[in-house]
Amino acid sequence: MTIEKKVRAYTNIALIKYWGKRDEAAILPTSSSLSLTLDAFYTETSVAFKEDITQDTFYLNGVLQNEAATQKVSRFLKLFREPTGIQTPALIKSTNFVPTAAGLASSASGMAALAGAANLASGLNLPDQELSTYARRGSGSATRSIYGGFVEWQMGTSSEDSYAVPIDDANWDIGMLVVVVNSRQKEVSSRDGMKNTVETSPFYAGWLESTAKDLIEIKKAIHSHDFQKVGEITESNGMKMHGTMLGANPPLSYWEPYSVVAMQLVRQLRKEGIPCYFTMDAGPNVKVLCRLSDSEKIKARFAEVFRTEQLIVSRPGKGLQIMSN
Ligand code: PMV
């Protein structure tokens, strides 16, 4: 089989966080989550099954990858090989499009693009919802990157129904400013961080109860285009996730001094009447949810403290795109 189409997937930032698995192998989450897909950060990937190579071969950003990285991709491709019986080695070429110096290595766009490309190359041609369950097996957050706009990853009851559902196209004056506090690779992976939190944090039960409520409320706010409500729930939910980590043993925190500086600036901007709200993931970078129409004004204020290459404004992104080569 020689179909070699490139697929683009955009990354996403969770407004209602996923932080914990109930099944490590199948990547089934302990709660549902909800994100905004962003158009400024994406991955393009092609997969081709080729008779003329002897083993799976993986290039990332034009560089041939080592065995460990290639094995990770091969393990994922197994999901597509099993139902189709394809044994042929695969040539995988992947490029991350991330503005210079951002260093936001994104498993979400990476695994979603790989899933999309493997879906085409294998001829499996799964519909999006089922494809999102495959992307999930690569990385939890990738489940949501199959779709654009606001997307819910429903925790489901099994591997078959733990999938993403598009909620709203986010085409209503919403954007995000990504503040790159530090682009170094994180020391504790999200996989290890969430596992430790689930197992040891006494706050975890409270998190599960409250995040379920946040999800219901944010969906109502999204449907009524209530930006302030969406922002308030986003900021609160992100802080509660980080609270669970502080309660873990050993305690975990991804914050750096400039993360706090960014949070304080967001609060200050709100005091001045500019609505914006922050969220953070398993790293020190701060993402500021704002009105797209306010984003340049907000960026200019951040530029008084951060270098401009640390500041990236993004619009909402689309779902998987099949590129014409
Ligand atoms: O699926 P992972 O390993 O990229 O974990 C994502 C965890 C958070 O980014 C912190 C939250 C989320 O829902 O994306």
Coordinates of C-alpha atoms and ligand atoms in Angstrom, one line a residue:
M1 CA 0.0 0.0 0.0
T2 CA 1.5 3.3 -1.0
I3 CA -1.0 6.0 -0.2
E4 CA 1.1 8.7 1.5
K5 CA -1.1 11.6 2.6
K6 CA 0.0 14.2 5.1
V7 CA -2.3 14.8 7.9
R8 CA -2.2 17.9 10.1
A9 CA -3.5 18.0 13.7
Y10 CA -3.6 21.0 15.9
T11 CA -2.7 21.0 19.6
N12 CA -5.3 21.7 22.2
I13 CA -5.3 23.2 25.7
A14 CA -7.6 21.8 28.3
L15 CA -10.0 24.2 30.1
I16 CA -11.3 21.3 32.2
K17 CA -8.2 19.2 32.8
Y18 CA -7.5 15.5 32.4
W19 CA -5.3 14.5 35.4
G20 CA -5.4 10.9 36.1
K21 CA -6.0 7.5 34.6
R22 CA -8.3 4.7 35.8
D23 CA -6.6 2.3 33.3
E24 CA -3.0 2.9 32.5
A25 CA -2.7 0.6 29.5
A26 CA -5.8 1.7 27.7
I27 CA -5.4 5.3 28.8
L28 CA -8.9 5.6 30.3
P29 CA -9.2 8.8 32.4
T30 CA -10.7 9.2 35.8
S31 CA -12.8 12.1 34.6
S32 CA -14.0 13.8 31.4
S33 CA -12.2 16.9 30.2
L34 CA -12.7 19.7 27.7
S35 CA -10.3 21.7 25.6
L36 CA -9.9 24.4 23.0
T37 CA -8.0 23.4 19.9
L38 CA -5.4 26.0 18.8
D39 CA -4.3 26.9 15.3
A40 CA -0.8 28.2 16.1
F41 CA 0.7 24.9 17.0
Y42 CA 0.3 21.8 14.9
T43 CA 2.0 18.6 13.6
E44 CA 2.0 17.3 10.1
T45 CA 2.6 13.6 9.6
S46 CA 2.6 11.1 6.8
V47 CA 2.7 7.3 7.0
A48 CA 3.5 5.0 4.1
F49 CA 3.7 1.2 4.2
K50 CA 6.7 0.3 2.0
E51 CA 8.0 -3.0 0.7
D52 CA 11.5 -1.5 0.1
I53 CA 12.4 -0.8 3.7
T54 CA 13.2 -3.5 6.3
Q55 CA 11.8 -1.9 9.4
D56 CA 9.7 1.0 10.7
T57 CA 11.6 4.2 10.0
F58 CA 10.7 7.4 11.8
Y59 CA 11.8 11.0 10.9
L60 CA 10.9 13.8 13.2
N61 CA 11.6 17.3 11.9
G62 CA 13.8 15.7 9.2
V63 CA 16.0 13.8 11.7
L64 CA 16.0 10.0 11.8
Q65 CA 14.9 8.9 15.2
N66 CA 16.5 6.4 17.5
E67 CA 15.1 3.0 18.4
A68 CA 13.2 4.1 21.6
A69 CA 11.3 6.8 19.7
T70 CA 10.7 4.6 16.7
Q71 CA 9.4 1.8 19.0
K72 CA 6.9 4.1 20.5
V73 CA 5.5 4.8 17.0
S74 CA 5.6 1.1 16.1
R75 CA 3.6 0.2 19.2
F76 CA 1.0 2.8 18.2
L77 CA 0.9 1.6 14.6
K78 CA 0.1 -1.9 15.9
L79 CA -3.4 -0.6 16.6
F80 CA -3.8 -0.1 12.8
R81 CA -1.9 -3.2 11.8
E82 CA -3.9 -5.6 13.9
P83 CA -7.3 -5.1 12.2
T84 CA -5.9 -4.7 8.7
G85 CA -3.3 -7.5 8.8
I86 CA -0.6 -5.1 7.4
Q87 CA 2.9 -6.4 8.2
T88 CA 4.8 -4.1 5.8
P89 CA 7.3 -1.7 7.4
A90 CA 6.2 1.9 7.7
L91 CA 8.0 5.1 6.8
I92 CA 6.8 7.9 9.1
K93 CA 7.6 11.5 8.6
S94 CA 6.5 14.0 11.1
T95 CA 7.1 17.7 11.5
N96 CA 6.1 19.9 14.5
F97 CA 5.1 23.4 13.6
V98 CA 5.7 25.4 16.7
P99 CA 6.7 29.1 16.6
T100 CA 10.5 29.5 17.2
A101 CA 11.6 29.2 20.8
A102 CA 8.2 28.0 22.0
G103 CA 9.4 24.5 22.7
L104 CA 5.9 23.3 23.5
A105 CA 6.5 19.6 22.6
S106 CA 3.0 18.5 21.9
S107 CA 2.0 14.9 22.4
A108 CA -1.6 16.0 21.6
S109 CA -1.0 17.2 18.0
G110 CA 1.8 14.6 17.5
M111 CA -0.3 11.5 18.3
A112 CA -3.5 12.9 16.7
A113 CA -1.6 13.5 13.4
L114 CA 0.0 10.1 13.5
A115 CA -3.4 8.5 14.1
G116 CA -4.9 10.4 11.2
A117 CA -2.1 9.5 8.8
A118 CA -2.1 5.8 9.9
N119 CA -5.9 5.8 9.4
L120 CA -5.4 6.8 5.8
A121 CA -2.3 4.8 5.0
S122 CA -3.8 1.6 6.4
G123 CA -7.1 2.0 4.6
L124 CA -8.9 1.5 7.9
N125 CA -10.7 4.8 7.4
L126 CA -12.2 5.0 10.8
P127 CA -14.7 7.8 11.4
D128 CA -13.5 10.6 13.6
Q129 CA -15.1 9.5 16.8
E130 CA -13.6 6.0 16.6
L131 CA -10.3 7.5 15.5
S132 CA -10.2 9.6 18.6
T133 CA -10.2 6.4 20.7
Y134 CA -7.2 5.3 18.7
A135 CA -5.4 8.6 19.2
R136 CA -6.2 8.3 23.0
R137 CA -4.0 5.1 23.1
G138 CA -1.1 7.3 22.0
S139 CA -1.7 10.1 24.5
G140 CA -4.7 11.1 26.4
S141 CA -4.8 14.7 25.3
A142 CA -4.5 13.6 21.6
T143 CA -8.1 12.2 21.9
R144 CA -9.3 15.8 21.8
S145 CA -7.1 17.0 18.9
I146 CA -9.2 15.1 16.3
Y147 CA -11.7 17.9 16.4
G148 CA -11.5 21.7 16.2
G149 CA -13.0 24.4 18.6
F150 CA -14.2 23.3 22.0
V151 CA -14.0 19.5 22.4
E152 CA -15.1 17.2 25.2
W153 CA -13.3 14.0 25.9
Q154 CA -16.0 11.8 27.5
M155 CA -14.4 9.5 30.1
G156 CA -16.8 6.7 28.9
T157 CA -17.3 3.3 30.4
S158 CA -14.8 1.3 28.3
S159 CA -12.1 1.8 25.6
E160 CA -14.8 1.9 23.0
D161 CA -16.8 4.8 24.4
S162 CA -14.0 7.0 25.8
Y163 CA -13.9 9.4 22.9
A164 CA -13.9 13.0 21.9
V165 CA -17.0 14.9 21.0
P166 CA -17.0 18.4 19.3
I167 CA -19.0 20.9 21.5
D168 CA -18.8 24.2 19.7
D169 CA -16.6 25.7 16.8
A170 CA -15.3 28.5 19.1
N171 CA -16.0 31.0 16.3
W172 CA -17.0 33.8 18.7
D173 CA -14.2 36.1 19.6
I174 CA -12.1 33.7 21.6
G175 CA -8.4 33.3 21.6
M176 CA -5.4 32.3 23.7
L177 CA -2.1 34.0 24.4
V178 CA 0.6 31.4 25.2
V179 CA 3.3 32.7 27.5
V180 CA 6.4 30.6 27.1
V181 CA 8.0 30.8 30.5
N182 CA 10.5 28.1 29.9
S183 CA 10.8 25.8 26.8
R184 CA 13.0 23.1 28.5
Q185 CA 11.7 19.6 28.6
K186 CA 9.8 19.0 31.9
E187 CA 11.4 16.9 34.6
V188 CA 8.3 14.9 35.6
S189 CA 6.2 13.7 32.7
S190 CA 2.5 14.1 32.8
R191 CA 2.2 10.3 32.9
D192 CA 4.3 10.0 36.1
G193 CA 2.9 13.2 37.6
M194 CA -0.7 12.2 37.3
K195 CA -0.1 8.6 38.5
N196 CA 1.6 9.9 41.6
T197 CA -1.2 12.3 42.2
V198 CA -3.9 9.7 41.9
E199 CA -2.1 7.3 44.2
T200 CA -1.1 9.7 47.0
S201 CA -3.0 13.1 47.0
P202 CA -5.6 13.3 49.7
F203 CA -7.2 16.1 47.6
Y204 CA -7.9 13.8 44.6
A205 CA -11.4 12.8 45.6
G206 CA -12.4 16.5 46.0
W207 CA -10.9 17.1 42.5
L208 CA -13.0 14.4 40.9
E209 CA -16.2 15.7 42.5
S210 CA -15.5 19.3 41.6
T211 CA -14.2 18.8 38.0
A212 CA -17.4 16.9 37.1
K213 CA -19.4 20.0 38.2
D214 CA -17.1 22.4 36.4
L215 CA -17.6 20.4 33.2
I216 CA -21.4 20.7 33.3
E217 CA -21.1 24.5 34.0
I218 CA -18.6 25.3 31.4
K219 CA -20.6 23.5 28.7
K220 CA -23.6 25.7 29.6
A221 CA -21.3 28.8 29.5
I222 CA -19.9 27.8 26.1
H223 CA -23.4 27.2 24.6
S224 CA -24.5 30.6 25.8
H225 CA -21.2 32.2 24.7
D226 CA -20.6 33.5 28.2
F227 CA -16.9 34.4 28.0
Q228 CA -16.5 35.5 31.6
K229 CA -18.1 32.3 32.9
V230 CA -15.9 30.1 30.6
G231 CA -12.8 32.0 31.8
E232 CA -13.7 31.8 35.5
I233 CA -14.3 28.1 35.4
T234 CA -11.1 27.5 33.3
E235 CA -8.9 29.4 35.8
S236 CA -10.5 27.7 38.8
N237 CA -10.3 24.2 37.3
G238 CA -6.6 24.6 36.4
M239 CA -5.7 25.8 39.8
K240 CA -7.6 22.9 41.4
M241 CA -5.6 20.4 39.3
H242 CA -2.4 22.0 40.4
G243 CA -3.7 21.9 44.0
T244 CA -4.0 18.1 43.7
M245 CA -0.3 17.9 42.8
L246 CA 0.7 20.0 45.8
G247 CA -1.0 17.4 47.9
A248 CA 0.8 14.5 46.3
N249 CA 3.7 12.6 48.0
P250 CA 6.3 13.7 47.1
P251 CA 4.6 17.1 46.3
L252 CA 4.7 18.2 42.7
S253 CA 4.7 21.6 41.2
Y254 CA 5.4 22.7 37.6
W255 CA 5.4 26.4 38.4
E256 CA 8.4 28.7 38.1
P257 CA 8.7 32.3 39.3
Y258 CA 7.7 33.7 36.0
S259 CA 4.6 31.5 35.9
V260 CA 3.4 33.4 38.9
V261 CA 4.4 36.7 37.4
A262 CA 2.2 35.9 34.4
M263 CA -0.7 34.9 36.6
Q264 CA -0.4 38.2 38.5
L265 CA -0.4 40.2 35.3
V266 CA -3.6 38.4 34.2
R267 CA -5.3 39.4 37.5
Q268 CA -4.0 43.0 37.1
L269 CA -5.4 43.1 33.6
R270 CA -8.8 42.0 34.9
K271 CA -8.7 44.8 37.5
E272 CA -8.2 47.2 34.6
G273 CA -11.3 45.8 33.0
I274 CA -9.7 43.5 30.4
P275 CA -11.3 40.1 30.8
C276 CA -8.7 37.3 30.6
Y277 CA -8.1 34.1 32.5
F278 CA -5.1 31.8 32.9
T279 CA -4.5 28.0 32.9
M280 CA -1.4 25.9 33.2
D281 CA -0.6 22.3 32.3
A282 CA 2.3 19.9 33.3
G283 CA 4.9 22.6 32.7
P284 CA 5.7 26.3 33.7
N285 CA 4.1 27.9 30.6
V286 CA 0.9 30.0 31.1
K287 CA -2.0 30.1 28.7
V288 CA -4.2 33.1 28.8
L289 CA -7.8 32.7 27.5
C290 CA -9.0 36.0 26.2
R291 CA -11.2 37.7 23.6
L292 CA -9.4 37.5 20.3
S293 CA -10.2 41.2 19.9
D294 CA -8.2 41.9 23.1
S295 CA -5.3 39.6 22.3
E296 CA -2.9 42.1 20.8
K297 CA -3.6 44.6 23.7
I298 CA -2.9 41.8 26.2
K299 CA 0.2 40.7 24.3
A300 CA 1.5 44.2 24.4
R301 CA 1.2 44.3 28.2
F302 CA 3.0 41.0 28.6
A303 CA 5.7 42.3 26.3
E304 CA 6.6 44.8 29.0
V305 CA 7.8 41.7 31.1
F306 CA 8.5 38.9 28.6
R307 CA 10.4 38.9 25.3
T308 CA 8.1 38.9 22.2
E309 CA 9.3 35.5 21.1
Q310 CA 7.9 34.1 24.4
L311 CA 4.4 35.4 23.5
I312 CA 2.2 33.6 20.9
V313 CA -1.3 34.5 20.1
S314 CA -3.5 31.8 18.8
R315 CA -7.0 31.5 17.3
P316 CA -9.1 28.4 17.8
G317 CA -7.9 25.6 15.5
K318 CA -9.7 23.2 13.2
G319 CA -10.0 19.4 13.4
L320 CA -7.7 17.0 11.5
Q321 CA -6.8 18.3 8.1
I322 CA -5.8 16.1 5.2
M323 CA -3.1 18.0 3.3
S324 CA -2.7 18.0 -0.5
N325 CA 0.9 16.9 -0.9
Ligands
PMV1 O1 -2.1 13.2 27.6 P1 -1.0 13.9 28.2 O2 0.1 13.0 28.7 O3 -0.5 14.9 27.2 O4 -1.5 14.7 29.5 C1 -2.1 15.9 29.5 C2 -2.3 16.5 30.8 C3 -2.6 18.0 30.9 O5 -2.1 18.7 29.8 C4 -2.0 18.6 32.2 C5 -4.1 18.2 31.0 C6 -4.9 18.0 29.7 O6 -6.1 17.7 29.9 O7 -4.4 18.2 28.6

